[in-house]
Amino acid sequence: MNFVDLEIRKAKPEDCIRIRELIQELADYEQMPNGPKIDYKTLQRDGFGSKKPLYECYVAVVFGEIVGYALYFWIYYSLGRKALHLEDLYVTPFHRLKNIGSKLFSAVAKKNFNENGQFLDFSVLSWNPAETFYLSKGSKDLTNDEDWQMYRFDRATLQALAENIADSEYVATEIGNFNAIAQLAKEALPHTRSKYEVKKLKSVSDTEGSNSSGARCLAVFSGNGEVVAYALYCYAYSTWEGKSMYLQEFPQWDVGNQIRLCLLRALAKKARDDGCSRIDFWKKHQLEDILLLSSHGAKNLTHSEMWHLYRLFELKK
């Protein structure tokens, strides 16, 4: 292919009809039993209908036809950091092996690093031959390297958790000033971050306590007003189900399961009330987490569907 004929550009509202067709192609390719449930009008509304879209998207255009797309959204951290999560990258079979996927991936990665994103996250099915492509770009498979596993609370589980929120011994409150959780965030840093991330992470002294507009936090306070645990989340996007929630930081087991359950129920109620289809999150595989999460309906998609977490820390020249 003469790459003069290829254009990588930001998606427009009128592209959503074609993007929805490609989302269906991707679902068929991945042989997912529960395919996309949203239509192109939902894509238009969620990506272009407000000043704070739930996602952004690049498309690959060849001779005027959209032949691929890369859909992504921002995720946020308590210590004033952000990163991009690549939700979908797909190129039609006829146009593969022509460097189009590579150009779409590079467009998203460049946006992330140009806007000071710490890294680019994305998930890949372990049987997908694209694994070789992502590794060649310098990405790390954190599921293989550090046993990060993907969990999900689906819509039915969110409803059940939200209905039981009154049973919680503690109360979780939404907070907007992250200074209250800065110390807890620093203490958790060695335990909850990837070894690659900790190695590359710069000093947090200049960013602690900041609150990016997309980051939200639920916290549990002690009797004297100190934060004892928090959960950090943002709104995300699923090309299968639309608006969802991405849980980025959640307390370790040593804060006590009653406090963690309080936060889970509060998150579920927030997600349900805000029209989210699910909550997705990644955690390192630990027995205490398995017992708590599975007993309250979380599905381990790394086990059941073989999803792996990949992370790109820098864009190669």
PDB file of N, CA and C in Angstrom, residues 10 47 61 97 108 159 163 212 241 245 308:
ATOM      1  N   LYS A  10      -8.255  11.977  14.279  1.00  0.00           N
ATOM      2  CA  LYS A  10      -9.230  11.870  15.358  1.00  0.00           C
ATOM      3  C   LYS A  10     -10.602  11.559  14.761  1.00  0.00           C
ATOM      4  N   GLY A  47     -19.070  10.032  23.173  1.00  0.00           N
ATOM      5  CA  GLY A  47     -17.771  10.512  22.729  1.00  0.00           C
ATOM      6  C   GLY A  47     -17.760  11.950  22.252  1.00  0.00           C
ATOM      7  N   VAL A  61      -7.931   5.727   7.951  1.00  0.00           N
ATOM      8  CA  VAL A  61      -8.743   5.916   6.747  1.00  0.00           C
ATOM      9  C   VAL A  61      -7.898   5.597   5.516  1.00  0.00           C
ATOM     10  N   LEU A  97      -1.249  -6.305   8.404  1.00  0.00           N
ATOM     11  CA  LEU A  97       0.127  -6.505   7.919  1.00  0.00           C
ATOM     12  C   LEU A  97       0.550  -5.370   6.984  1.00  0.00           C
ATOM     13  N   VAL A 108      -1.882   6.787  19.691  1.00  0.00           N
ATOM     14  CA  VAL A 108      -2.365   6.814  21.070  1.00  0.00           C
ATOM     15  C   VAL A 108      -1.194   6.990  22.036  1.00  0.00           C
ATOM     16  N   GLN A 159     -25.736  -4.148  41.471  1.00  0.00           N
ATOM     17  CA  GLN A 159     -27.049  -3.960  42.072  1.00  0.00           C
ATOM     18  C   GLN A 159     -27.118  -4.624  43.443  1.00  0.00           C
ATOM     19  N   GLU A 163     -27.489  -2.574  47.045  1.00  0.00           N
ATOM     20  CA  GLU A 163     -28.669  -2.771  47.886  1.00  0.00           C
ATOM     21  C   GLU A 163     -28.297  -3.067  49.333  1.00  0.00           C
ATOM     22  N   SER A 212      -6.843  15.630  39.603  1.00  0.00           N
ATOM     23  CA  SER A 212      -7.158  15.838  38.195  1.00  0.00           C
ATOM     24  C   SER A 212      -8.678  15.794  38.030  1.00  0.00           C
ATOM     25  N   GLU A 241     -20.590  -2.132  26.362  1.00  0.00           N
ATOM     26  CA  GLU A 241     -21.703  -1.737  27.218  1.00  0.00           C
ATOM     27  C   GLU A 241     -21.788  -0.238  27.505  1.00  0.00           C
ATOM     28  N   MET A 245     -17.046   2.071  35.038  1.00  0.00           N
ATOM     29  CA  MET A 245     -16.183   2.639  36.063  1.00  0.00           C
ATOM     30  C   MET A 245     -14.872   1.869  36.085  1.00  0.00           C
ATOM     31  N   HIS A 308      -4.804 -10.409  29.845  1.00  0.00           N
ATOM     32  CA  HIS A 308      -3.529 -10.016  30.435  1.00  0.00           C
ATOM     33  C   HIS A 308      -3.405  -8.495  30.403  1.00  0.00           C
TER      34      HIS A 308
END
